[in-house]
Each structure stands twice: as C-alpha cells, then as structure tokens.
PDB file of C-alpha atoms in Angstrom:
ATOM      1  CA  UNK I1043     308.017-116.680-139.518  1.00 46.00           C
ATOM      2  CA  UNK I1044     311.057-116.345-137.248  1.00 45.00           C
ATOM      3  CA  UNK I1045     311.353-118.571-134.602  1.00 47.00           C
ATOM      4  CA  UNK I1046     310.236-116.373-131.418  1.00 42.00           C
ATOM      5  CA  UNK I1047     307.185-115.350-133.735  1.00 43.00           C
ATOM      6  CA  UNK I1048     305.758-118.694-132.879  1.00 41.00           C
ATOM      7  CA  UNK I1049     306.137-117.996-129.289  1.00 38.00           C
ATOM      8  CA  UNK I1050     304.529-114.806-129.589  1.00 38.00           C
ATOM      9  CA  UNK I1051     301.694-116.099-131.752  1.00 38.00           C
ATOM     10  CA  UNK I1052     301.049-118.937-129.077  1.00 40.00           C
ATOM     11  CA  UNK I1053     300.855-116.751-126.434  1.00 38.00           C
ATOM     12  CA  UNK I1054     298.651-114.417-128.249  1.00 38.00           C
ATOM     13  CA  UNK I1055     296.031-117.397-128.654  1.00 39.00           C
ATOM     14  CA  UNK I1056     296.251-118.526-124.984  1.00 39.00           C
ATOM     15  CA  UNK I1057     295.349-114.733-123.668  1.00 35.00           C
ATOM     16  CA  UNK I1058     291.608-114.419-123.923  1.00 42.00           C
ATOM     17  CA  UNK I1059     290.463-111.843-126.324  1.00 39.00           C
ATOM     18  CA  UNK I1060     288.953-109.903-123.048  1.00 46.00           C
ATOM     19  CA  UNK I1061     289.549-110.273-119.635  1.00 54.00           C
ATOM     20  CA  UNK I1062     286.293-111.810-118.730  1.00 79.00           C
ATOM     21  CA  UNK I1063     287.691-114.805-116.767  1.00 91.00           C
ATOM     22  CA  UNK I1064     286.371-116.207-113.661  1.00 96.00           C
ATOM     23  CA  UNK I1065     289.338-117.023-111.209  1.00 96.00           C
ATOM     24  CA  UNK I1066     286.968-118.837-108.857  1.00 97.00           C
ATOM     25  CA  UNK I1067     285.028-121.847-109.711  1.00 97.00           C
ATOM     26  CA  UNK I1068     281.134-121.391-109.418  1.00 97.00           C
ATOM     27  CA  UNK I1069     280.818-123.834-106.571  1.00 96.00           C
ATOM     28  CA  UNK I1070     282.690-121.451-104.390  1.00 96.00           C
ATOM     29  CA  UNK I1071     281.125-118.228-105.651  1.00 97.00           C
ATOM     30  CA  UNK I1072     277.635-118.973-104.842  1.00 97.00           C
ATOM     31  CA  UNK I1073     277.800-120.136-101.471  1.00 96.00           C
ATOM     32  CA  UNK I1074     280.094-116.601-100.770  1.00 97.00           C
ATOM     33  CA  UNK I1075     277.500-114.368-102.816  1.00 97.00           C
ATOM     34  CA  UNK I1076     274.654-115.836-100.453  1.00 96.00           C
ATOM     35  CA  UNK I1077     276.763-115.091 -97.289  1.00 96.00           C
ATOM     36  CA  UNK I1078     277.529-111.552 -98.627  1.00 97.00           C
ATOM     37  CA  UNK I1079     273.759-110.944 -98.952  1.00 96.00           C
ATOM     38  CA  UNK I1080     273.423-111.449 -95.300  1.00 95.00           C
ATOM     39  CA  UNK I1081     275.545-108.415 -94.973  1.00 97.00           C
ATOM     40  CA  UNK I1082     273.546-106.204 -96.897  1.00 97.00           C
ATOM     41  CA  UNK I1083     271.148-104.703 -94.260  1.00 94.00           C
ATOM     42  CA  UNK I1084     268.499-103.271 -96.540  1.00 94.00           C
ATOM     43  CA  UNK I1085     268.561-106.426 -98.527  1.00 91.00           C
ATOM     44  CA  UNK I1086     265.734-108.276 -96.577  1.00 87.00           C
ATOM     45  CA  UNK I1087     263.420-105.163 -97.638  1.00 88.00           C
ATOM     46  CA  UNK I1088     264.588-105.417-101.370  1.00 88.00           C
ATOM     47  CA  UNK I1089     263.726-109.026-101.507  1.00 89.00           C
ATOM     48  CA  UNK I1090     260.519-108.970 -99.778  1.00 85.00           C
ATOM     49  CA  UNK I1091     259.315-112.722-100.293  1.00 91.00           C
ATOM     50  CA  UNK I1092     262.514-114.544-101.894  1.00 94.00           C
ATOM     51  CA  UNK I1093     265.619-114.134-103.153  1.00 95.00           C
ATOM     52  CA  UNK I1094     265.440-114.803-106.640  1.00 96.00           C
ATOM     53  CA  UNK I1095     268.814-114.711-108.876  1.00 97.00           C
ATOM     54  CA  UNK I1096     268.542-113.743-112.203  1.00 97.00           C
ATOM     55  CA  UNK I1097     271.680-115.530-113.973  1.00 98.00           C
ATOM     56  CA  UNK I1098     272.297-113.291-116.809  1.00 98.00           C
ATOM     57  CA  UNK I1099     274.298-114.790-119.745  1.00 98.00           C
ATOM     58  CA  UNK I1100     274.954-114.229-123.692  1.00 97.00           C
ATOM     59  CA  UNK I1101     273.310-117.198-125.306  1.00 96.00           C
ATOM     60  CA  UNK I1102     276.199-117.371-128.037  1.00 94.00           C
ATOM     61  CA  UNK I1103     279.432-117.135-125.876  1.00 97.00           C
ATOM     62  CA  UNK I1104     280.275-120.415-124.660  1.00 96.00           C
ATOM     63  CA  UNK I1105     282.174-119.221-121.242  1.00 96.00           C
ATOM     64  CA  UNK I1106     278.876-117.652-120.468  1.00 97.00           C
ATOM     65  CA  UNK I1107     276.812-120.475-121.235  1.00 97.00           C
ATOM     66  CA  UNK I1108     278.990-122.473-119.230  1.00 97.00           C
ATOM     67  CA  UNK I1109     278.834-120.176-116.116  1.00 97.00           C
ATOM     68  CA  UNK I1110     275.067-120.028-116.566  1.00 98.00           C
ATOM     69  CA  UNK I1111     275.049-123.864-116.397  1.00 98.00           C
ATOM     70  CA  UNK I1112     277.199-124.163-113.610  1.00 98.00           C
ATOM     71  CA  UNK I1113     275.235-121.508-111.552  1.00 98.00           C
ATOM     72  CA  UNK I1114     271.801-123.161-112.463  1.00 98.00           C
ATOM     73  CA  UNK I1115     273.345-126.552-111.414  1.00 97.00           C
ATOM     74  CA  UNK I1116     274.484-125.349-108.027  1.00 97.00           C
ATOM     75  CA  UNK I1117     271.427-123.139-107.147  1.00 97.00           C
ATOM     76  CA  UNK I1118     269.111-126.562-107.989  1.00 96.00           C
ATOM     77  CA  UNK I1119     270.944-128.125-104.991  1.00 93.00           C
ATOM     78  CA  UNK I1120     269.887-125.208-102.979  1.00 89.00           C
ATOM     79  CA  UNK I1121     266.399-125.209-103.714  1.00 83.00           C
ATOM     80  CA  UNK I1122     265.157-126.370 -99.975  1.00 89.00           C
ATOM     81  CA  UNK I1123     267.485-123.898 -98.328  1.00 92.00           C
ATOM     82  CA  UNK I1124     266.599-120.214 -96.984  1.00 93.00           C
ATOM     83  CA  UNK I1125     268.374-117.137 -96.273  1.00 91.00           C
ATOM     84  CA  UNK I1126     267.100-114.852 -93.451  1.00 88.00           C
ATOM     85  CA  UNK I1127     263.869-117.104 -93.792  1.00 91.00           C
ATOM     86  CA  UNK I1128     263.696-116.246 -97.793  1.00 94.00           C
ATOM     87  CA  UNK I1129     263.608-118.966-100.206  1.00 95.00           C
ATOM     88  CA  UNK I1130     266.297-118.800-102.708  1.00 95.00           C
ATOM     89  CA  UNK I1131     264.788-119.046-106.499  1.00 95.00           C
ATOM     90  CA  UNK I1132     266.457-118.157-109.986  1.00 96.00           C
ATOM     91  CA  UNK I1133     265.404-117.706-113.264  1.00 96.00           C
ATOM     92  CA  UNK I1134     267.937-117.861-116.320  1.00 97.00           C
ATOM     93  CA  UNK I1135     267.976-114.658-118.658  1.00 97.00           C
ATOM     94  CA  UNK I1136     269.118-114.628-122.025  1.00 96.00           C
ATOM     95  CA  UNK I1137     270.828-111.049-123.021  1.00 97.00           C
ATOM     96  CA  UNK I1138     269.554-110.558-126.345  1.00 95.00           C
ATOM     97  CA  UNK I1139     268.578-107.222-125.823  1.00 95.00           C
ATOM     98  CA  UNK I1140     267.614-104.576-123.158  1.00 95.00           C
ATOM     99  CA  UNK I1141     263.752-104.603-124.074  1.00 95.00           C
ATOM    100  CA  UNK I1142     263.476-108.221-123.550  1.00 95.00           C
ATOM    101  CA  UNK I1143     265.693-108.309-120.311  1.00 95.00           C
ATOM    102  CA  UNK I1144     263.913-105.563-118.923  1.00 95.00           C
ATOM    103  CA  UNK I1145     260.493-107.583-119.273  1.00 94.00           C
ATOM    104  CA  UNK I1146     261.750-110.932-118.107  1.00 93.00           C
ATOM    105  CA  UNK I1147     263.307-109.618-115.187  1.00 92.00           C
ATOM    106  CA  UNK I1148     259.881-107.683-114.099  1.00 89.00           C
ATOM    107  CA  UNK I1149     258.342-111.266-114.709  1.00 91.00           C
ATOM    108  CA  UNK I1150     260.725-112.797-112.616  1.00 87.00           C
ATOM    109  CA  UNK I1151     260.619-110.118-109.749  1.00 91.00           C
ATOM    110  CA  UNK I1152     264.689-110.483-109.724  1.00 95.00           C
ATOM    111  CA  UNK I1153     266.371-109.240-106.842  1.00 95.00           C
ATOM    112  CA  UNK I1154     270.071-110.040-107.460  1.00 97.00           C
ATOM    113  CA  UNK I1155     271.760-110.209-111.028  1.00 97.00           C
ATOM    114  CA  UNK I1156     274.506-113.057-111.524  1.00 98.00           C
ATOM    115  CA  UNK I1157     276.323-111.485-114.451  1.00 98.00           C
ATOM    116  CA  UNK I1158     277.979-114.179-116.634  1.00 98.00           C
ATOM    117  CA  UNK I1159     281.565-113.751-118.781  1.00 98.00           C
ATOM    118  CA  UNK I1160     280.862-112.415-122.008  1.00 97.00           C
ATOM    119  CA  UNK I1161     278.908-109.723-121.099  1.00 97.00           C
ATOM    120  CA  UNK I1162     281.120-106.928-120.789  1.00 96.00           C
ATOM    121  CA  UNK I1163     279.688-104.668-123.555  1.00 96.00           C
ATOM    122  CA  UNK I1164     276.415-104.913-121.664  1.00 97.00           C
ATOM    123  CA  UNK I1165     277.556-103.893-118.150  1.00 97.00           C
ATOM    124  CA  UNK I1166     276.243-100.272-118.674  1.00 97.00           C
ATOM    125  CA  UNK I1167     272.732-101.565-119.417  1.00 97.00           C
ATOM    126  CA  UNK I1168     272.731-104.049-116.868  1.00 97.00           C
ATOM    127  CA  UNK I1169     274.149-101.278-114.394  1.00 97.00           C
ATOM    128  CA  UNK I1170     271.209 -98.838-115.523  1.00 97.00           C
ATOM    129  CA  UNK I1171     268.606-101.598-114.857  1.00 97.00           C
ATOM    130  CA  UNK I1172     269.950-102.643-111.482  1.00 97.00           C
ATOM    131  CA  UNK I1173     269.880 -99.193-110.199  1.00 97.00           C
ATOM    132  CA  UNK I1174     266.212 -98.789-111.806  1.00 95.00           C
ATOM    133  CA  UNK I1175     264.668-101.908-109.756  1.00 95.00           C
ATOM    134  CA  UNK I1176     267.185-102.022-107.028  1.00 95.00           C
ATOM    135  CA  UNK I1177     268.911-105.311-108.087  1.00 97.00           C
ATOM    136  CA  UNK I1178     271.952-106.437-106.337  1.00 98.00           C
ATOM    137  CA  UNK I1179     274.843-106.996-109.049  1.00 98.00           C
ATOM    138  CA  UNK I1180     276.996-109.694-108.564  1.00 98.00           C
ATOM    139  CA  UNK I1181     279.702-111.633-110.888  1.00 98.00           C
ATOM    140  CA  UNK I1182     282.847-113.903-110.813  1.00 98.00           C
ATOM    141  CA  UNK I1183     284.798-111.624-113.251  1.00 98.00           C
ATOM    142  CA  UNK I1184     286.689-109.137-111.037  1.00 97.00           C
ATOM    143  CA  UNK I1185     286.922-107.096-114.003  1.00 97.00           C
ATOM    144  CA  UNK I1186     283.474-106.523-114.212  1.00 98.00           C
ATOM    145  CA  UNK I1187     283.714-105.052-110.423  1.00 98.00           C
ATOM    146  CA  UNK I1188     286.096-102.305-111.575  1.00 96.00           C
ATOM    147  CA  UNK I1189     283.585-101.398-114.546  1.00 97.00           C
ATOM    148  CA  UNK I1190     280.666-101.032-111.940  1.00 98.00           C
ATOM    149  CA  UNK I1191     279.251-104.510-110.791  1.00 98.00           C
ATOM    150  CA  UNK I1192     278.638-104.358-107.180  1.00 98.00           C
ATOM    151  CA  UNK I1193     279.794-107.618-105.790  1.00 98.00           C
ATOM    152  CA  UNK I1194     282.522-110.034-107.254  1.00 98.00           C
ATOM    153  CA  UNK I1195     284.428-112.968-106.461  1.00 98.00           C
ATOM    154  CA  UNK I1196     288.388-112.798-107.294  1.00 97.00           C
ATOM    155  CA  UNK I1197     291.439-114.753-106.341  1.00 96.00           C
ATOM    156  CA  UNK I1198     294.143-113.338-103.525  1.00 95.00           C
ATOM    157  CA  UNK I1199     297.776-114.177-104.396  1.00 95.00           C
ATOM    158  CA  UNK I1200     297.524-117.098-101.927  1.00 96.00           C
ATOM    159  CA  UNK I1201     294.860-119.030-104.044  1.00 95.00           C
ATOM    160  CA  UNK I1202     291.895-117.915-101.839  1.00 96.00           C
ATOM    161  CA  UNK I1203     288.706-116.076-102.624  1.00 97.00           C
ATOM    162  CA  UNK I1204     288.829-112.283-102.711  1.00 98.00           C
ATOM    163  CA  UNK I1205     285.618-110.662-101.823  1.00 98.00           C
ATOM    164  CA  UNK I1206     285.282-107.503-103.962  1.00 98.00           C
ATOM    165  CA  UNK I1207     282.828-104.661-103.293  1.00 98.00           C
ATOM    166  CA  UNK I1208     282.159-101.632-105.633  1.00 98.00           C
ATOM    167  CA  UNK I1209     280.992 -99.278-102.823  1.00 97.00           C
ATOM    168  CA  UNK I1210     279.649 -96.648-104.976  1.00 98.00           C
ATOM    169  CA  UNK I1211     277.748 -99.169-107.223  1.00 97.00           C
ATOM    170  CA  UNK I1212     276.443-101.100-104.228  1.00 97.00           C
ATOM    171  CA  UNK I1213     274.912 -98.220-102.817  1.00 97.00           C
ATOM    172  CA  UNK I1214     273.570 -97.063-105.992  1.00 97.00           C
ATOM    173  CA  UNK I1215     271.659-100.591-106.237  1.00 97.00           C
ATOM    174  CA  UNK I1216     270.180 -99.971-102.512  1.00 96.00           C
ATOM    175  CA  UNK I1217     272.763-101.740-100.847  1.00 97.00           C
ATOM    176  CA  UNK I1218     274.055-101.174 -97.260  1.00 97.00           C
ATOM    177  CA  UNK I1219     276.671-103.472 -96.513  1.00 97.00           C
ATOM    178  CA  UNK I1220     277.782-103.774 -93.206  1.00 97.00           C
ATOM    179  CA  UNK I1221     281.155-102.469 -91.977  1.00 97.00           C
ATOM    180  CA  UNK I1222     282.425-106.160 -90.826  1.00 97.00           C
ATOM    181  CA  UNK I1223     282.132-107.291 -94.229  1.00 97.00           C
ATOM    182  CA  UNK I1224     283.614-104.229 -95.801  1.00 97.00           C
ATOM    183  CA  UNK I1225     286.893-104.843 -93.375  1.00 97.00           C
ATOM    184  CA  UNK I1226     287.493-108.207 -95.037  1.00 96.00           C
ATOM    185  CA  UNK I1227     286.421-107.569 -98.686  1.00 97.00           C
ATOM    186  CA  UNK I1228     288.392-105.500-101.274  1.00 97.00           C
ATOM    187  CA  UNK I1229     286.924-102.311-101.677  1.00 97.00           C
ATOM    188  CA  UNK I1230     286.572-100.529-105.001  1.00 94.00           C
ATOM    189  CA  UNK I1231     285.615 -96.975-104.586  1.00 87.00           C
TER     190      UNK I1231
END
C-alpha cells in the first residue's frame, strides 16, 4: 500500500459508518429537552397525568445502548421532579420490530420518544408512530432532526448546545412551540 494509503485508510476507520453521533452528552441534553417541553403549549394536554419518556434504542448497537444507559441514569436522578406539576417517568423501548414497539408504547403511555443513535433506518417507523399517537420525538443526533425528528440538541461552533426544532414534524406530532423558543432555536423547515 502506498504511504498515503494508510493515511486514507486511517481516516476512513475513524469516521463512523453513519453520522449518527451525538455532539452533546446526555446529561446536557436531558435538562434541555425537559425545558423545551415547557415551551410546547399543547404538551400538558398531550401528557395528561405524567411525562413518560420512551427511550428508544437498538439493542445490538453499542452507541445506542450506551445512550440509552446514560439517559436512564440521568432520568433516575429526576424521579422526584415534576414539570408543570406532571411527574417525570420513563420506559426503555428496544426497537426489534414495529409491532412490538407499538405494543410497548401503548402499555407505557409514552408521550415523548427519545431516539438514540443507531436508529437511522427506523426513523420513518418511529415518526409514523409518533404522529399517530401525538408523541413528541427528541434526539441528541442532529442528523435525525433533518430526517424528521421534532426536537434535537446539536452543537454550535462555539461548543455550546444548539436547540434544533423541525417545525413541520413538531406540528404533525401535535406540538405547538412558543415563539420565544423558536427565536433561540435553529428551525428546520
């Protein structure tokens, strides 16, 4: 192999097969997601008795499982907190197939999907379900917001969090975000 060939091969090996990476750690994402929910004028009606976050992950994907584990760890610390007088609950949702996920969503009364990395191929299924059940979708993978997830956390050039809102998707999921949030967010149309 030519000398520069190793350099190219090394570069290719360091670039993930997909761009399903999270630039912000989960411990920064979660408080932002919870704050963003307070700017959804219809969320209290959608949530009814609790904010139930379904942490959707792909069991065979290490990055997906790691994100799920970190989200669950952070959610456990919030077990005694409320948002707009609604308790914060969570369920973990393995994505094995659409039918089993649908059954778990109904049983868990999920009103927020946290979409972990690794689920890029499943985005259309997740969005269809979210729209059917008025579930707000959220992710730490900015690429997923471009593909239809309603809310995401990215990173600005100055390394600060960037709130991403996919406006058409959020509306189709039944969310109505306040203009004050949209002014500070990066809006995807």
